[in-house]
């Protein structure tokens, strides 16, 4: 009798919880006017065993950060970006974006919160600060780097306006009171795309040289090296050799790896994180819209001049950015999303995604977030960095900020040999580099669902 009563109470409770979830999902989404907004574009980041590690943009100021001004700036900035004042609701293993009744607050702390946790009001974007730094942590399931970048620019504009009394608005910075752009909350992975299947598409192998450190991750520590380069000199070398920043970065790193391993018998692959917004007719979406492109480096390629190499890389990137090629790749990505959608529980979806947990893209990964729009406020900022823990092997993040480029070498191992190899190649071209010591760090996994203890 007691067991039957207990089961009845449990069933009633479950029905009430489900009804509450359905009401929340029906009532809002990325904006107050949205509804039934299931995450598609970033759902592959939602089922990691210990949660998805936060991505962090760290902005370092020349003067100590004022928490009062930062919170005022955040209050203004979030008015322009309602989709970052949200939380997730899970139902049957699917996740839906809903408006968050908890206003975001910038907290003074050196410890990053687990995104989706009560300690940050269940937000998937969290702002903290300490001494000279502001940290913008975001969840990759909600947005990518290009999606969060305009918010950071708006936040910095308002902060500098309050802190330093700067008045000029940098061109392109979005302000509170302005309407959302067309398609700003569009999910580009809701439908399949038409493309010209008669085209002969490029095919590049992912069978590449694997760094020895990628084979196994020793312990839980993550490390990074920060490298700073002069913007004007780096761009001058780009122009001299028909390169872009990401092409020159890839060439210097691949050259450095070839010098470390002169007996390499497979191509050295730079895997470039690439924005697909234009190809998917979603230029303004904040949501995740990234795929990986390959820039291979083999012995025949190594024999060419730097300008010849950069020119060939331009051609390879152009073919991988081809509109029809990207749309075909997007359709392939949606095949996985459709498979996840067909499953009925979080546990089933997590089992499918467990297959991808330990997969790495040999040889290394590159992500370039672009030039931040700062205007005169760049004078108050000493640098910007993008990083996350959980990297298997080597990843390199690049940001252009004011008169410098900053590179963060993210690693699952402490050795500085790849950072030094890059520096040797850069300095051989007359590009001065400043390199940090090894920085041990961790960005925590999310708290969207209850995860097993590590």
Coordinates of C-alpha atoms in Angstrom, one line a residue:
X1 CA 0.0 0.0 0.0
X2 CA 2.8 2.4 1.0
X3 CA 4.7 1.7 -2.2
X4 CA 1.6 2.3 -4.3
X5 CA 0.9 5.6 -2.6
X6 CA 4.6 6.6 -3.0
X7 CA 4.4 5.7 -6.7
X8 CA 1.2 7.7 -7.2
X9 CA 2.8 10.8 -5.6
X10 CA 5.8 10.4 -7.8
X11 CA 3.7 10.2 -10.9
X12 CA 1.7 13.3 -9.9
X13 CA 5.0 15.2 -9.2
X14 CA 6.4 14.1 -12.6
X15 CA 3.3 15.2 -14.4
X16 CA 3.4 18.6 -12.7
X17 CA 7.1 19.1 -13.5
X18 CA 6.4 18.1 -17.2
X19 CA 3.5 20.5 -17.4
X20 CA 5.6 23.4 -16.0
X21 CA 8.3 22.7 -18.6
X22 CA 5.8 22.6 -21.4
X23 CA 4.4 25.9 -20.2
X24 CA 7.8 27.6 -20.1
X25 CA 8.7 26.2 -23.6
X26 CA 5.4 27.5 -25.0
X27 CA 5.7 31.0 -23.5
X28 CA 9.1 32.2 -24.7
X29 CA 12.3 31.5 -26.5
X30 CA 15.4 33.6 -27.5
X31 CA 13.1 36.5 -27.1
X32 CA 9.9 37.0 -25.1
X33 CA 7.9 36.6 -28.3
X34 CA 9.5 33.2 -29.1
X35 CA 8.2 29.7 -28.3
X36 CA 9.1 26.0 -28.7
X37 CA 12.7 27.0 -29.5
X38 CA 14.6 23.7 -29.4
X39 CA 18.4 23.9 -29.8
X40 CA 19.4 22.3 -33.1
X41 CA 22.6 24.1 -34.2
X42 CA 24.5 23.5 -31.0
X43 CA 22.9 20.3 -29.7
X44 CA 26.0 18.2 -30.2
X45 CA 27.6 20.2 -27.3
X46 CA 24.9 19.3 -24.8
X47 CA 25.6 15.6 -24.1
X48 CA 29.2 15.4 -22.9
X49 CA 29.7 13.1 -19.9
X50 CA 30.9 15.8 -17.6
X51 CA 29.3 18.8 -19.3
X52 CA 30.6 21.1 -22.0
X53 CA 33.5 23.3 -20.9
X54 CA 32.9 27.0 -20.9
X55 CA 34.4 29.1 -23.6
X56 CA 35.9 32.3 -22.2
X57 CA 36.7 35.6 -23.7
X58 CA 39.0 37.5 -21.3
X59 CA 39.4 41.2 -21.7
X60 CA 42.4 42.7 -19.9
X61 CA 42.2 46.4 -19.0
X62 CA 45.1 48.7 -18.2
X63 CA 43.3 49.8 -15.0
X64 CA 41.4 47.8 -12.4
X65 CA 37.9 46.9 -13.4
X66 CA 35.1 48.8 -11.7
X67 CA 32.3 46.4 -10.8
X68 CA 29.8 49.2 -10.5
X69 CA 30.4 50.4 -14.0
X70 CA 30.6 46.9 -15.4
X71 CA 27.2 46.0 -13.9
X72 CA 25.6 49.2 -15.3
X73 CA 27.1 48.4 -18.7
X74 CA 25.8 44.8 -18.5
X75 CA 22.3 46.1 -17.7
X76 CA 22.4 48.2 -20.9
X77 CA 24.0 45.6 -23.1
X78 CA 21.6 42.8 -22.2
X79 CA 18.7 45.0 -23.3
X80 CA 20.1 44.7 -26.9
X81 CA 20.7 40.9 -26.6
X82 CA 17.7 39.3 -24.9
X83 CA 18.8 35.9 -26.2
X84 CA 21.7 36.0 -23.7
X85 CA 19.4 36.5 -20.8
X86 CA 18.1 32.9 -21.2
X87 CA 18.3 29.5 -19.7
X88 CA 17.6 25.9 -20.9
X89 CA 14.7 23.6 -20.2
X90 CA 15.2 19.9 -20.8
X91 CA 12.3 17.7 -21.9
X92 CA 12.7 14.1 -23.1
X93 CA 16.4 14.8 -23.7
X94 CA 15.8 17.8 -25.9
X95 CA 16.8 21.3 -24.8
X96 CA 14.7 24.5 -25.3
X97 CA 15.7 28.1 -24.9
X98 CA 13.5 30.2 -22.6
X99 CA 13.7 33.6 -21.1
X100 CA 15.4 33.8 -17.8
X101 CA 13.7 35.7 -14.9
X102 CA 17.1 36.2 -13.2
X103 CA 18.8 39.3 -14.5
X104 CA 22.6 38.7 -15.2
X105 CA 25.0 40.1 -12.6
X106 CA 28.7 40.6 -13.1
X107 CA 30.4 39.1 -10.0
X108 CA 33.9 39.8 -8.6
X109 CA 35.6 36.4 -8.5
X110 CA 38.5 34.4 -9.9
X111 CA 36.4 31.2 -10.0
X112 CA 34.2 30.6 -13.1
X113 CA 30.8 29.3 -12.5
X114 CA 29.4 26.2 -14.2
X115 CA 27.2 27.5 -16.9
X116 CA 23.5 26.6 -16.3
X117 CA 24.1 26.4 -12.5
X118 CA 22.2 28.3 -9.8
X119 CA 25.4 30.2 -8.9
X120 CA 25.1 32.1 -12.2
X121 CA 21.3 32.3 -12.2
X122 CA 21.1 29.4 -14.7
X123 CA 22.5 31.6 -17.5
X124 CA 24.5 30.2 -20.4
X125 CA 26.5 33.5 -20.7
X126 CA 28.1 34.6 -17.4
X127 CA 30.2 37.8 -16.7
X128 CA 32.8 37.9 -14.0
X129 CA 35.7 40.2 -13.2
X130 CA 38.8 40.3 -11.0
X131 CA 41.5 43.0 -10.8
X132 CA 42.2 44.0 -14.4
X133 CA 40.2 41.4 -16.2
X134 CA 36.6 40.9 -17.4
X135 CA 35.6 37.3 -18.2
X136 CA 32.7 36.5 -20.6
X137 CA 32.0 32.8 -20.3
X138 CA 29.6 31.3 -22.9
X139 CA 28.2 27.9 -23.8
X140 CA 28.9 26.6 -27.3
X141 CA 25.5 25.0 -27.5
X142 CA 23.9 28.5 -27.3
X143 CA 26.3 30.4 -29.7
X144 CA 29.7 30.4 -31.3
X145 CA 32.5 33.0 -31.1
X146 CA 31.0 35.1 -33.9
X147 CA 27.6 35.0 -32.1
X148 CA 29.0 36.3 -28.8
X149 CA 31.4 38.9 -30.3
X150 CA 28.8 41.7 -30.9
X151 CA 27.6 41.4 -27.3
X152 CA 31.2 41.8 -26.0
X153 CA 31.7 44.8 -28.2
X154 CA 28.5 46.4 -26.9
X155 CA 29.4 45.6 -23.3
X156 CA 32.9 47.1 -23.7
X157 CA 31.4 50.2 -25.3
X158 CA 29.1 50.9 -22.5
X159 CA 31.7 50.1 -19.8
X160 CA 34.3 52.4 -21.4
X161 CA 31.7 55.2 -21.8
X162 CA 31.0 55.0 -18.1
X163 CA 34.5 54.3 -16.8
X164 CA 36.5 56.6 -19.1
X165 CA 33.8 59.1 -20.4
X166 CA 34.5 58.1 -24.0
X167 CA 31.7 59.3 -26.3
X168 CA 32.4 58.1 -29.8
X169 CA 30.5 55.0 -30.8
X170 CA 32.6 52.7 -33.0
X171 CA 31.0 51.9 -36.3
X172 CA 29.1 48.7 -36.1
X173 CA 28.6 48.5 -32.4
X174 CA 24.9 47.7 -31.5
X175 CA 23.2 49.7 -28.8
X176 CA 20.3 49.2 -26.4
X177 CA 17.0 50.3 -27.9
X178 CA 18.0 49.2 -31.4
X179 CA 15.9 46.4 -33.0
X180 CA 17.3 43.0 -33.6
X181 CA 18.7 42.4 -37.1
X182 CA 16.8 40.3 -39.6
X183 CA 17.3 36.7 -38.7
X184 CA 19.4 37.4 -35.6
X185 CA 17.7 34.6 -33.6
X186 CA 17.3 32.2 -36.6
X187 CA 18.5 28.6 -36.2
X188 CA 20.2 27.8 -39.5
X189 CA 19.8 24.0 -38.9
X190 CA 16.1 23.6 -39.0
X191 CA 15.7 22.5 -42.6
X192 CA 17.8 20.9 -45.3
X193 CA 19.4 23.0 -48.0
X194 CA 19.2 22.9 -51.8
X195 CA 22.6 22.7 -53.5
X196 CA 24.1 21.9 -56.9
X197 CA 24.9 18.2 -56.6
X198 CA 26.4 18.1 -60.1
X199 CA 29.4 20.1 -58.9
X200 CA 32.7 18.3 -58.4
X201 CA 33.4 19.1 -54.7
X202 CA 36.8 19.2 -53.1
X203 CA 37.8 16.2 -51.0
X204 CA 40.5 16.4 -48.4
X205 CA 41.6 13.6 -46.1
X206 CA 41.5 13.9 -42.3
X207 CA 44.1 11.1 -42.1
X208 CA 46.9 13.3 -41.0
X209 CA 49.9 13.5 -38.8
X210 CA 48.9 13.2 -35.1
X211 CA 50.9 14.9 -32.4
X212 CA 52.3 12.4 -29.9
X213 CA 50.6 14.3 -27.1
X214 CA 47.2 13.8 -28.7
X215 CA 47.2 10.1 -28.0
X216 CA 46.3 10.3 -24.3
X217 CA 45.5 13.1 -21.9
X218 CA 47.6 12.8 -18.8
X219 CA 45.6 14.0 -15.7
X220 CA 43.0 16.7 -15.6
X221 CA 45.2 19.8 -16.1
X222 CA 45.0 22.1 -19.1
X223 CA 47.7 24.5 -20.1
X224 CA 48.0 27.5 -22.4
X225 CA 50.7 29.8 -23.7
X226 CA 49.8 33.4 -24.7
X227 CA 51.7 34.8 -27.7
X228 CA 51.4 38.5 -28.6
X229 CA 52.3 39.8 -32.1
X230 CA 52.4 43.3 -33.5
X231 CA 49.3 43.8 -35.7
X232 CA 50.9 46.0 -38.4
X233 CA 54.0 43.8 -38.9
X234 CA 52.0 40.6 -39.0
X235 CA 49.6 42.1 -41.6
X236 CA 52.5 43.4 -43.6
X237 CA 53.9 39.9 -43.9
X238 CA 50.4 38.7 -44.9
X239 CA 50.2 41.3 -47.7
X240 CA 53.7 40.5 -48.9
X241 CA 52.8 36.8 -49.3
X242 CA 49.1 36.9 -50.4
X243 CA 48.1 35.5 -47.0
X244 CA 45.3 36.2 -44.6
X245 CA 45.9 36.1 -40.8
X246 CA 44.6 32.6 -40.4
X247 CA 46.6 31.4 -43.4
X248 CA 49.8 32.8 -42.1
X249 CA 49.2 31.5 -38.7
X250 CA 48.6 28.0 -40.1
X251 CA 51.6 28.1 -42.3
X252 CA 53.9 29.1 -39.5
X253 CA 52.6 26.5 -37.2
X254 CA 52.7 23.7 -39.7
X255 CA 56.3 24.7 -40.7
X256 CA 57.2 24.6 -37.0
X257 CA 55.7 21.1 -36.5
X258 CA 57.5 19.9 -39.7
X259 CA 60.8 21.2 -38.2
X260 CA 60.1 19.3 -34.9
X261 CA 59.2 16.1 -36.7
X262 CA 61.3 16.0 -39.9
X263 CA 60.4 12.4 -40.5
X264 CA 56.6 13.1 -40.7
X265 CA 55.0 10.6 -43.1
X266 CA 51.4 12.1 -43.2
X267 CA 50.2 15.6 -44.0
X268 CA 50.2 18.1 -41.2
X269 CA 46.6 19.3 -41.0
X270 CA 45.5 22.7 -39.7
X271 CA 41.7 22.3 -39.0
X272 CA 40.2 25.8 -39.4
X273 CA 36.9 26.6 -37.6
X274 CA 34.8 28.3 -40.3
X275 CA 31.7 30.4 -40.2
X276 CA 28.9 29.1 -42.6
X277 CA 26.5 32.0 -42.1
X278 CA 26.7 33.5 -45.6
X279 CA 26.3 30.1 -47.3
X280 CA 23.3 29.2 -45.2
X281 CA 21.6 32.7 -45.8
X282 CA 21.8 33.4 -42.0
X283 CA 24.3 36.3 -41.9
X284 CA 23.0 37.7 -38.6
X285 CA 22.3 34.6 -36.5
X286 CA 23.9 34.5 -33.1
X287 CA 23.5 30.7 -33.0
X288 CA 26.2 28.2 -33.6
X289 CA 27.1 28.1 -37.3
X290 CA 30.6 26.6 -37.6
X291 CA 32.2 23.7 -39.4
X292 CA 35.9 22.7 -39.9
X293 CA 38.0 23.2 -43.0
X294 CA 41.4 21.6 -43.7
X295 CA 44.7 23.1 -44.7
X296 CA 47.1 20.2 -45.4
X297 CA 50.9 20.6 -45.3
X298 CA 53.0 17.8 -46.9
X299 CA 56.6 17.5 -48.2
X300 CA 55.7 18.6 -51.8
X301 CA 53.9 21.6 -50.5
X302 CA 56.8 22.4 -48.1
X303 CA 59.2 22.8 -51.0
X304 CA 57.2 25.9 -52.3
X305 CA 57.8 29.5 -51.4
X306 CA 55.7 31.1 -48.6
X307 CA 53.8 33.1 -51.2
X308 CA 53.0 30.1 -53.3
X309 CA 51.9 28.2 -50.2
X310 CA 49.6 31.0 -49.1
X311 CA 48.1 31.4 -52.6
X312 CA 47.3 27.7 -52.7
X313 CA 45.8 27.9 -49.2
X314 CA 43.5 30.7 -50.5
X315 CA 42.3 28.4 -53.3
X316 CA 41.7 25.5 -50.9
X317 CA 39.7 27.8 -48.5
X318 CA 37.7 29.2 -51.3
X319 CA 36.7 25.8 -52.5
X320 CA 35.7 24.7 -49.0
X321 CA 33.7 28.0 -48.5
X322 CA 31.8 27.3 -51.8
X323 CA 28.1 27.9 -51.2
X324 CA 27.0 24.6 -52.5
X325 CA 29.8 22.7 -50.7
X326 CA 28.9 24.3 -47.3
X327 CA 25.2 23.6 -47.8
X328 CA 25.9 19.9 -48.6
X329 CA 28.1 19.8 -45.4
X330 CA 25.3 21.4 -43.4
X331 CA 22.9 18.7 -44.6
X332 CA 25.4 16.1 -43.4
X333 CA 25.6 17.7 -40.0
X334 CA 21.8 17.7 -39.8
X335 CA 21.8 14.0 -40.3
X336 CA 23.3 13.7 -36.8
X337 CA 20.8 16.2 -35.4
X338 CA 17.9 14.2 -36.9
X339 CA 19.3 11.0 -35.4
X340 CA 19.4 12.7 -31.9
X341 CA 15.9 14.1 -32.4
X342 CA 14.6 10.6 -33.0
X343 CA 15.7 9.4 -29.5
X344 CA 13.4 9.8 -26.5
X345 CA 15.7 10.5 -23.6
X346 CA 18.8 12.3 -22.5
X347 CA 20.6 9.1 -21.7
X348 CA 20.0 7.7 -25.2
X349 CA 21.3 10.9 -26.8
X350 CA 24.3 10.9 -24.5
X351 CA 25.2 7.3 -25.5
X352 CA 25.2 8.4 -29.2
X353 CA 27.4 11.4 -28.5
X354 CA 29.8 9.4 -26.3
X355 CA 31.3 8.0 -29.6
X356 CA 32.5 11.6 -30.4
X357 CA 33.9 12.4 -27.0
X358 CA 37.4 11.3 -27.5
X359 CA 37.7 12.1 -31.2
X360 CA 40.3 14.6 -32.2
X361 CA 41.1 16.4 -35.5
X362 CA 44.7 15.7 -36.3
X363 CA 47.1 17.6 -36.3
X364 CA 45.8 20.8 -34.6
X365 CA 42.8 23.2 -34.6
X366 CA 42.7 26.9 -35.3
X367 CA 40.0 29.4 -34.5
X368 CA 40.2 33.1 -35.5
X369 CA 37.6 35.3 -33.9
X370 CA 38.5 38.3 -36.0
X371 CA 39.1 42.0 -35.2
X372 CA 37.1 43.4 -32.3
X373 CA 35.4 46.7 -32.9
X374 CA 36.7 48.9 -30.1
X375 CA 37.4 52.3 -31.6
X376 CA 39.3 54.7 -29.3
X377 CA 38.5 52.3 -26.4
X378 CA 41.3 50.0 -27.6
X379 CA 43.7 52.3 -25.7
X380 CA 42.2 51.2 -22.4
X381 CA 42.6 47.4 -23.2
X382 CA 46.0 45.6 -22.9
X383 CA 44.8 42.4 -24.6
X384 CA 42.0 39.9 -25.3
X385 CA 42.1 36.2 -25.0
X386 CA 39.9 33.3 -26.0
X387 CA 40.3 29.9 -24.3
X388 CA 38.6 26.8 -23.0
X389 CA 39.8 23.6 -21.3
X390 CA 39.1 20.1 -22.5
X391 CA 41.3 20.4 -25.6
X392 CA 42.7 17.1 -26.8
X393 CA 46.2 17.8 -28.2
X394 CA 46.7 21.3 -29.5
X395 CA 44.3 24.1 -30.3
X396 CA 45.2 27.8 -31.2
X397 CA 42.8 30.7 -30.8
X398 CA 43.5 34.0 -32.4
X399 CA 42.0 37.5 -31.8
X400 CA 42.9 40.9 -33.3
X401 CA 42.6 43.6 -30.6
X402 CA 43.9 47.1 -31.2
X403 CA 47.5 47.2 -32.3
X404 CA 48.2 43.5 -31.6
X405 CA 47.2 39.9 -32.3
X406 CA 46.9 37.6 -29.4
X407 CA 47.2 33.8 -29.7
X408 CA 46.3 31.3 -27.1
X409 CA 47.9 27.9 -27.5
X410 CA 45.5 25.5 -25.6
X411 CA 47.0 22.2 -24.7
X412 CA 46.4 19.0 -22.8
X413 CA 50.1 18.9 -21.9
X414 CA 52.6 21.4 -20.4
X415 CA 55.4 21.4 -23.0
X416 CA 56.2 24.7 -24.7
X417 CA 57.7 23.1 -27.8
X418 CA 54.9 24.0 -30.2
X419 CA 54.6 27.6 -28.9
X420 CA 58.4 28.0 -29.4
X421 CA 58.3 26.3 -32.8
X422 CA 55.7 28.9 -33.9
X423 CA 57.8 31.8 -32.5
X424 CA 60.9 30.6 -34.3
X425 CA 59.0 30.6 -37.6
X426 CA 57.4 34.0 -37.0
X427 CA 60.7 35.7 -35.9
X428 CA 62.4 34.3 -39.0
X429 CA 60.0 36.6 -40.9
X430 CA 60.8 39.6 -38.7
X431 CA 57.6 39.3 -36.5
X432 CA 58.5 39.9 -32.9
X433 CA 56.7 37.8 -30.4
X434 CA 56.0 38.0 -26.7
X435 CA 55.4 34.6 -25.0
X436 CA 54.1 33.8 -21.6
X437 CA 55.1 31.0 -19.3
X438 CA 52.9 28.0 -19.1
X439 CA 49.5 28.8 -17.6
X440 CA 47.6 25.9 -15.9
X441 CA 43.9 26.6 -16.1
X442 CA 40.4 25.1 -16.1
X443 CA 37.1 26.3 -17.5
X444 CA 34.4 24.2 -15.8
X445 CA 31.9 21.9 -17.5
X446 CA 28.3 23.0 -17.5
X447 CA 25.6 22.2 -15.0
X448 CA 22.6 21.8 -17.4
X449 CA 21.8 18.3 -16.2
X450 CA 23.1 16.4 -13.2
X451 CA 26.5 14.8 -14.2
X452 CA 28.3 12.0 -12.5
X453 CA 31.2 13.0 -10.3
X454 CA 34.6 13.0 -11.8

